Every structure is written in C-alpha cells, then in structure tokens.
C-alpha cells in the first residue's frame, strides 16, 4: 500500500516509521525541506531555517526516543542556541540565541530537532501575525487571509504540512486562536506547567509555551516532552508530569462539559456558531453531559487583559535599550538620545502603543484606578472559573468568534483586533489550561475556512481536555482535511 507523502504525516505516524527504521531522520529532513521550498514561498511561515545544523543532529539522533528524529518548528521568541531569535522585531534583527531555552533542551532530550524559526506578531503582540516587522504570513486555506496570531507562523507551517509540529506561545490566545484560524490543534498549558526559561517575556503573569500540531495525540506527545519543573523558572510548578497520551482513547461517559451562557454572544459568526453547536451535539453523542454554566465577568476579560498585558510588557521591554544587545541607534548625542532613538527605530507601532498604554496604567496617580483595579477583576474572573469547575470537568466554547479575516482588514483598528481574543484571554487571566481543535469549516467566498472548538480545563488538567479533544477528533474527519495549496 502506498504511504501518504512524508510531510503529510502526523508526528505519531512519522515517529513509528522512524522507530521501525523504514525511514531515516535524514529522509524526513529532506522531504520536509522539499515541502517547505514548495509551499513556503506562498505561505511565508518561516523567518529562518538551519537545515545544516538539523542534518548534523539527524546523523546522531536516537530514533527510539519519544520524538526521535522529528523536526519541530519554533516560534521566533524562544531561544534556540546558535539560531536567530528576532521576535519578528527590528530591535532584535541581528540577535542570535546564545543558549537553548529549557523547552528546547527538553525537546532535544526527547529526540526532536528544532530546525527553524517561525513568523509571529512582533514580541507576540497581535492576533494576525501582521505586526511582524519582517513579512506577512498567509493562511494556507486562503492566501488572502491571516493565519491568526501571534503564533501564526507555527500554525500556518503545520497546516501547510511544512512542519510536523511547532511550538508557540499563548499570553492571551496566541496558540489557540491561530490554531483555530489555520485548522490545527493548539494547547495552552496551565500557567507554570511549562518552563519559560529562554522565552523572551511579553507579559510574565500570562505567558505560556505550548504545542501546535496536526492531531491531539501529537499535542500530547509534545506536552510529554516539554512539561515539568525547571529550577531556572521560579514560576514553573513542581508537580509530576503525567503521560498525556495515557487517557487518549477513553470514552466520555460521565464527563460533564460546561457551556457558558456568556460565550454565545451576538456578533459571533453564524457559521462558527453552527459548527460549535454541532460539535457540542457530537460530544453528547459520545457520552458527555452538557451543563449550563455562567462566567459572569467575561465581559471585562478584554479590558483587564489589555491593562495587565500592556503594563507587564512595558516593564519587560525596558531591557531593549540598545546597550546589551540588539539594534543600537547611530551617533547618539547623549544617553537619552541613544535610548530614545534606539527604541523609536527598533519597535513597531503596536509595540510602542502597548509600552505607552502600559506605562500610563502603571504611572503614579493612575496605578490604583487601572492596574490595581484590573488585578481585582482578574481575581473575579479566576473565581468565575473556579465556581464553574465545581460543576463541570471542562468548559466548551468557540475559540474565535470569526473564521480567518482578510489581510489588512483589521489593522487600522486595534480594538477590532483585540476583540479576536474574547474567548481565549480569560483562560490566561485565570491561569487554567485550554485547547483548540478543528470542528468544521465556514464557506466564505467559495473558500473553506477552518473553525476551532475550544475546551478549557482547570489548572493542571491538561490530560482531561486532551482526552475529550481526542475523543471528539477521532469521531470526525476535520483533522484529515488539507488546505488546497
Ligand atoms: N492577541 C493577544 C495580544 O495581542 C494575545 C497575544 C498572545 O497571546 N501572545 O496581546
């Protein structure tokens, strides 16, 4: 029987061929390189690729490891030793990572090969990857549309079979939303589940690293590799890591899924609503019980998120001063001129907007009115989820209110762009885990655009949302669909 072309394989199938020695890691890299050369000129998912370093690793990798010989694409905000780490910003254009982030070290220990860096919104600020200072990434399902963001490069690469899997980061939805818009699986782990050592910080109380993959099983495999304690990240939880593949395949009988009444809002695209309703019916067929829940402070999510995320960003991005690394303005008159022009030249418009907003929210006289109040409402949002999880095992919702929008459609109006996060950023505020997986297609202008289903779980309950997602996925064919590239 003929096999599907190598780049179309998911990680689990690829790895079992490698383990059976039917193919070599070198075959895999060559096939992937050919695929990237074929489709990436159209999709533009990658910022840099190092096939030579990858080939050297492929020579010596142990294919019997869980991810042995599997190339993984990495969002360009995570340090991979020797490779560029630009955060898609001019200020880090010529920066190369001097060391591996902990997630990279762990991926390598599991046998994976981090071979290339993917495009993103500058410093992960955005929902469409259009804030990249380098280039636009296109949605493989419709090249006139965005792949979502900020991890749009990793999502588009996986969707286009130009990566077997990828890492992204999720501060307010940046793994789940591009997963939904590009038609792949994306997991935001619980706050503290995955180390951030070696991740360039955006909003430190919200950021998490997680996988983007073709299937739920693949996401579980990457979670197995990257989760766990790290002495280099004090926010990283010292809790045992379960085998995330262990519960895959169990049925959903007795599982209680919460449907928040606040999530089926006006303004949600009718085709998204129809697909999510059908997915909920399917979950019931599989044995889950649907329970109405309420998350009454949902309305404040966007405002709270944008106060806290910008405040934290303004502090984190202070380190880009042109002294220690990155872009440096030429011939400064004095130190202030040096700082001012370095940052003026190095940062893009959205990053500047956030630094200004965040600095304002933290400034004396305004701190109590904005930052402190936002922290209080964040606690109410956390309590909303805690109450809901007393009644249910997981919460189900759309990932994004709309399918992929057109390139340029929302760039003029930041508020419109911020609304893309309405269903995703409360999970970051509450510190819980979430997954997005394909649940159908919208028909728009004769194109099929993917729709994502979101499942949210309580802290450290990744295994359960993976189990539910897997049961749903295996009862549908959505994950088998491929974009018409
Ligand atoms: N879209 C959100 C923002 O612009 C989320 C970004 C993220 O999760 N990194 O901040």
Short mmCIF file of C-alpha atoms in Angstrom, two decimals, residues 27-300:
data_model
loop_
_atom_site.label_atom_id
_atom_site.label_comp_id
_atom_site.label_asym_id
_atom_site.label_seq_id
_atom_site.Cartn_x
_atom_site.Cartn_y
_atom_site.Cartn_z
CA UNK A 27 14.90 11.19 4.72
CA UNK A 28 12.46 13.13 6.89
CA UNK A 29 14.50 16.33 6.78
CA UNK A 30 14.97 16.09 3.02
CA UNK A 31 11.26 15.57 2.44
CA UNK A 32 10.40 18.43 4.76
CA UNK A 33 12.90 20.74 3.07
CA UNK A 34 11.39 19.96 -0.34
CA UNK A 35 7.89 20.65 1.01
CA UNK A 36 8.99 23.95 2.57
CA UNK A 37 10.68 25.01 -0.69
CA UNK A 38 7.45 24.18 -2.49
CA UNK A 39 4.87 25.88 -0.26
CA UNK A 40 6.64 28.42 1.94
CA UNK A 41 7.11 30.95 -0.89
CA UNK A 42 3.28 31.15 -0.80
CA UNK A 43 2.68 30.88 2.96
CA UNK A 44 5.78 32.64 4.35
CA UNK A 45 5.64 30.89 7.70
CA UNK A 46 9.39 30.79 8.38
CA UNK A 47 11.79 33.55 9.38
CA UNK A 48 14.92 31.39 9.41
CA UNK A 49 15.80 27.74 8.87
CA UNK A 50 19.04 25.93 9.64
CA UNK A 51 18.95 22.68 7.69
CA UNK A 52 22.69 22.17 8.07
CA UNK A 53 22.55 22.11 11.85
CA UNK A 54 19.42 19.94 11.62
CA UNK A 55 21.19 17.48 9.32
CA UNK A 56 24.07 17.19 11.79
CA UNK A 57 21.59 16.42 14.56
CA UNK A 58 19.76 13.95 12.34
CA UNK A 59 23.00 11.95 11.96
CA UNK A 60 23.25 11.21 15.66
CA UNK A 61 19.68 11.34 16.95
CA UNK A 62 18.24 8.30 18.76
CA UNK A 63 15.06 7.38 16.87
CA UNK A 64 13.84 5.25 19.77
CA UNK A 65 13.21 8.37 21.86
CA UNK A 66 9.55 9.58 22.00
CA UNK A 67 10.17 12.34 19.42
CA UNK A 68 13.33 10.80 18.00
CA UNK A 69 14.12 12.32 14.59
CA UNK A 70 11.07 14.59 14.45
CA UNK A 71 11.80 18.15 13.21
CA UNK A 72 9.88 20.81 15.14
CA UNK A 73 9.29 24.46 14.10
CA UNK A 74 9.84 27.05 16.83
CA UNK A 75 8.19 30.45 17.24
CA UNK A 76 10.92 33.06 16.91
CA UNK A 77 10.50 34.22 20.51
CA UNK A 78 12.07 31.06 22.00
CA UNK A 79 15.86 30.81 22.18
CA UNK A 80 17.45 28.02 20.15
CA UNK A 81 21.24 28.09 20.56
CA UNK A 82 23.02 29.48 17.52
CA UNK A 83 19.82 30.40 15.67
CA UNK A 84 18.36 33.89 15.27
CA UNK A 85 15.77 34.94 17.86
CA UNK A 86 14.24 38.11 16.46
CA UNK A 87 10.73 38.15 17.96
CA UNK A 88 9.93 39.47 14.45
CA UNK A 89 11.23 42.82 15.68
CA UNK A 90 13.76 45.17 14.11
CA UNK A 91 15.26 45.68 17.54
CA UNK A 92 16.45 42.04 17.60
CA UNK A 93 17.06 41.69 13.84
CA UNK A 94 20.65 40.54 14.21
CA UNK A 95 20.34 38.77 17.56
CA UNK A 96 21.37 35.14 17.83
CA UNK A 97 20.46 32.98 20.81
CA UNK A 98 23.47 32.13 22.95
CA UNK A 99 21.73 29.19 24.64
CA UNK A 100 18.75 26.81 24.41
CA UNK A 101 15.51 27.63 26.21
CA UNK A 102 14.50 24.87 28.63
CA UNK A 103 11.70 23.75 26.28
CA UNK A 104 14.28 23.36 23.52
CA UNK A 105 16.63 21.43 25.77
CA UNK A 106 13.71 19.16 26.71
CA UNK A 107 12.64 18.72 23.07
CA UNK A 108 16.18 17.71 22.18
CA UNK A 109 16.30 15.30 25.12
CA UNK A 110 13.17 13.66 23.63
CA UNK A 111 14.94 13.39 20.27
CA UNK A 112 13.21 16.26 18.44
CA UNK A 113 15.14 18.51 16.06
CA UNK A 114 14.33 22.25 16.37
CA UNK A 115 15.29 23.28 12.84
CA UNK A 116 13.62 26.60 12.06
CA UNK A 117 12.06 29.73 13.48
CA UNK A 118 8.57 30.88 12.59
CA UNK A 119 7.00 34.26 11.98
CA UNK A 120 4.87 35.98 14.62
CA UNK A 121 3.46 39.31 15.65
CA UNK A 122 6.30 41.45 16.97
CA UNK A 123 7.01 40.34 20.56
CA UNK A 124 3.81 38.23 20.35
CA UNK A 125 1.57 41.30 20.36
CA UNK A 126 -1.27 40.71 17.96
CA UNK A 127 -3.82 38.26 16.63
CA UNK A 128 -2.95 38.05 12.95
CA UNK A 129 0.86 37.94 12.58
CA UNK A 130 0.52 41.21 10.65
CA UNK A 131 2.54 43.00 13.35
CA UNK A 132 5.67 41.15 12.24
CA UNK A 133 8.32 43.67 11.16
CA UNK A 134 9.62 41.13 8.65
CA UNK A 135 6.77 39.86 6.49
CA UNK A 136 3.18 38.72 6.30
CA UNK A 137 2.29 35.07 6.80
CA UNK A 138 -0.69 33.82 4.82
CA UNK A 139 -3.40 31.39 5.81
CA UNK A 140 -2.83 28.15 3.85
CA UNK A 141 -6.61 27.76 3.39
CA UNK A 142 -6.95 31.15 1.70
CA UNK A 143 -3.79 33.07 0.91
CA UNK A 144 -5.62 36.40 1.08
CA UNK A 145 -6.34 35.84 4.78
CA UNK A 146 -4.41 35.90 8.05
CA UNK A 147 -3.29 32.69 9.78
CA UNK A 148 -4.21 34.18 13.16
CA UNK A 149 -1.62 35.19 15.68
CA UNK A 150 0.58 35.80 17.35
CA UNK A 151 1.95 32.27 16.71
CA UNK A 152 0.74 32.47 13.10
CA UNK A 153 3.96 31.16 11.56
CA UNK A 154 3.94 27.91 13.55
CA UNK A 155 0.19 27.41 12.93
CA UNK A 156 0.45 28.07 9.18
CA UNK A 157 3.54 25.85 8.83
CA UNK A 158 1.77 22.92 10.49
CA UNK A 159 -1.42 23.50 8.48
CA UNK A 160 0.58 23.58 5.23
CA UNK A 161 2.44 20.32 6.06
CA UNK A 162 5.56 22.48 6.17
CA UNK A 163 6.15 21.37 9.78
CA UNK A 164 5.22 18.18 11.63
CA UNK A 165 4.59 20.21 14.75
CA UNK A 166 5.55 23.52 16.27
CA UNK A 167 5.91 25.49 19.44
CA UNK A 168 4.02 28.70 20.03
CA UNK A 169 3.31 30.93 22.99
CA UNK A 170 -0.04 31.93 24.42
CA UNK A 171 -0.39 35.09 26.51
CA UNK A 172 -4.00 35.85 25.58
CA UNK A 173 -4.83 33.26 22.93
CA UNK A 174 -1.79 33.25 20.67
CA UNK A 175 -1.64 29.45 20.36
CA UNK A 176 -5.36 28.65 20.35
CA UNK A 177 -6.57 31.44 18.05
CA UNK A 178 -4.09 30.77 15.19
CA UNK A 179 -4.73 27.03 15.66
CA UNK A 180 -8.43 27.73 15.10
CA UNK A 181 -7.95 30.03 12.12
CA UNK A 182 -5.41 27.74 10.44
CA UNK A 183 -7.20 24.46 11.17
CA UNK A 184 -4.73 22.76 13.54
CA UNK A 185 -4.58 21.72 17.20
CA UNK A 186 -3.10 24.11 19.77
CA UNK A 187 -2.64 23.73 23.53
CA UNK A 188 -2.17 26.47 26.10
CA UNK A 189 -0.85 24.70 29.17
CA UNK A 190 -1.66 25.73 32.73
CA UNK A 191 0.34 28.71 33.97
CA UNK A 192 3.55 27.21 35.36
CA UNK A 193 3.22 23.83 33.65
CA UNK A 194 5.93 24.58 31.08
CA UNK A 195 9.17 26.45 31.74
CA UNK A 196 9.62 29.93 30.26
CA UNK A 197 13.39 30.00 30.76
CA UNK A 198 14.74 31.18 27.42
CA UNK A 199 11.40 32.57 26.26
CA UNK A 200 11.50 36.31 25.58
CA UNK A 201 8.97 37.68 28.08
CA UNK A 202 5.90 39.62 26.96
CA UNK A 203 3.52 39.53 29.97
CA UNK A 204 5.07 37.38 32.65
CA UNK A 205 1.92 36.59 34.63
CA UNK A 206 0.22 35.28 31.46
CA UNK A 207 2.80 33.78 29.04
CA UNK A 208 2.91 30.02 28.43
CA UNK A 209 4.67 27.90 25.79
CA UNK A 210 2.69 25.12 24.09
CA UNK A 211 2.37 22.88 21.02
CA UNK A 212 0.71 23.38 17.63
CA UNK A 213 0.11 20.07 15.86
CA UNK A 214 -1.95 18.18 13.30
CA UNK A 215 -3.61 15.92 15.87
CA UNK A 216 -4.48 15.85 19.56
CA UNK A 217 -2.18 12.85 20.11
CA UNK A 218 0.75 14.84 18.68
CA UNK A 219 0.00 17.70 21.09
CA UNK A 220 0.06 15.19 23.96
CA UNK A 221 3.42 13.85 22.75
CA UNK A 222 4.95 17.34 22.71
CA UNK A 223 3.43 18.12 26.13
CA UNK A 224 5.06 14.95 27.48
CA UNK A 225 8.39 16.32 26.33
CA UNK A 226 8.14 19.98 27.42
CA UNK A 227 6.10 19.97 30.65
CA UNK A 228 7.63 19.86 34.07
CA UNK A 229 9.63 21.63 36.73
CA UNK A 230 12.60 23.83 35.89
CA UNK A 231 14.86 25.31 38.52
CA UNK A 232 15.61 28.19 36.11
CA UNK A 233 11.99 29.42 36.11
CA UNK A 234 10.65 30.23 39.57
CA UNK A 235 7.06 30.32 38.27
CA UNK A 236 7.34 26.76 36.99
CA UNK A 237 5.28 24.30 39.06
CA UNK A 238 7.00 21.42 40.78
CA UNK A 239 4.25 18.89 40.04
CA UNK A 240 4.61 15.45 38.49
CA UNK A 241 4.02 15.25 34.74
CA UNK A 242 1.50 12.58 33.76
CA UNK A 243 1.75 10.67 30.50
CA UNK A 244 -0.58 12.85 28.43
CA UNK A 245 -1.22 10.04 25.96
CA UNK A 246 -2.45 7.65 28.68
CA UNK A 247 -6.10 8.77 28.71
CA UNK A 248 -6.42 9.13 24.94
CA UNK A 249 -8.98 6.65 23.70
CA UNK A 250 -11.08 6.59 26.87
CA UNK A 251 -14.73 7.38 26.22
CA UNK A 252 -16.61 10.41 27.51
CA UNK A 253 -19.32 8.72 29.54
CA UNK A 254 -19.89 10.62 32.77
CA UNK A 255 -17.93 13.64 31.55
CA UNK A 256 -19.65 16.94 32.34
CA UNK A 257 -19.00 19.82 29.95
CA UNK A 258 -19.96 23.39 30.80
CA UNK A 259 -21.45 25.71 28.24
CA UNK A 260 -21.00 29.32 29.42
CA UNK A 261 -24.06 31.34 28.57
CA UNK A 262 -21.90 34.46 28.18
CA UNK A 263 -19.95 32.91 25.30
CA UNK A 264 -22.68 32.60 22.70
CA UNK A 265 -22.70 36.33 22.15
CA UNK A 266 -24.13 38.45 19.42
CA UNK A 267 -21.53 39.13 16.78
CA UNK A 268 -20.40 35.55 16.67
CA UNK A 269 -20.27 34.40 13.07
CA UNK A 270 -23.34 32.21 12.29
CA UNK A 271 -21.22 29.53 10.63
CA UNK A 272 -18.91 29.41 13.67
CA UNK A 273 -21.93 29.09 15.94
CA UNK A 274 -23.43 26.31 13.81
CA UNK A 275 -20.16 24.34 13.80
CA UNK A 276 -19.70 24.69 17.56
CA UNK A 277 -23.35 23.70 18.20
CA UNK A 278 -22.83 20.61 16.04
CA UNK A 279 -19.62 19.77 17.91
CA UNK A 280 -21.45 20.04 21.22
CA UNK A 281 -24.15 17.68 19.93
CA UNK A 282 -21.41 15.29 18.84
CA UNK A 283 -19.80 15.42 22.28
CA UNK A 284 -23.19 14.49 23.74
CA UNK A 285 -23.44 11.55 21.35
CA UNK A 286 -20.06 10.45 22.67
CA UNK A 287 -21.46 10.35 26.19
CA UNK A 288 -20.70 13.80 27.61
CA UNK A 289 -23.35 15.66 29.54
CA UNK A 290 -23.75 19.36 28.72
CA UNK A 291 -24.34 21.64 31.71
CA UNK A 292 -25.12 25.37 31.60
CA UNK A 293 -22.56 27.42 33.50
CA UNK A 294 -22.05 31.12 33.97
CA UNK A 295 -18.84 33.12 33.80
CA UNK A 296 -20.37 36.48 34.74
CA UNK A 297 -17.20 38.58 34.47
CA UNK A 298 -16.42 37.51 30.90
CA UNK A 299 -17.31 40.98 29.60
CA UNK A 300 -14.37 42.50 31.46
#
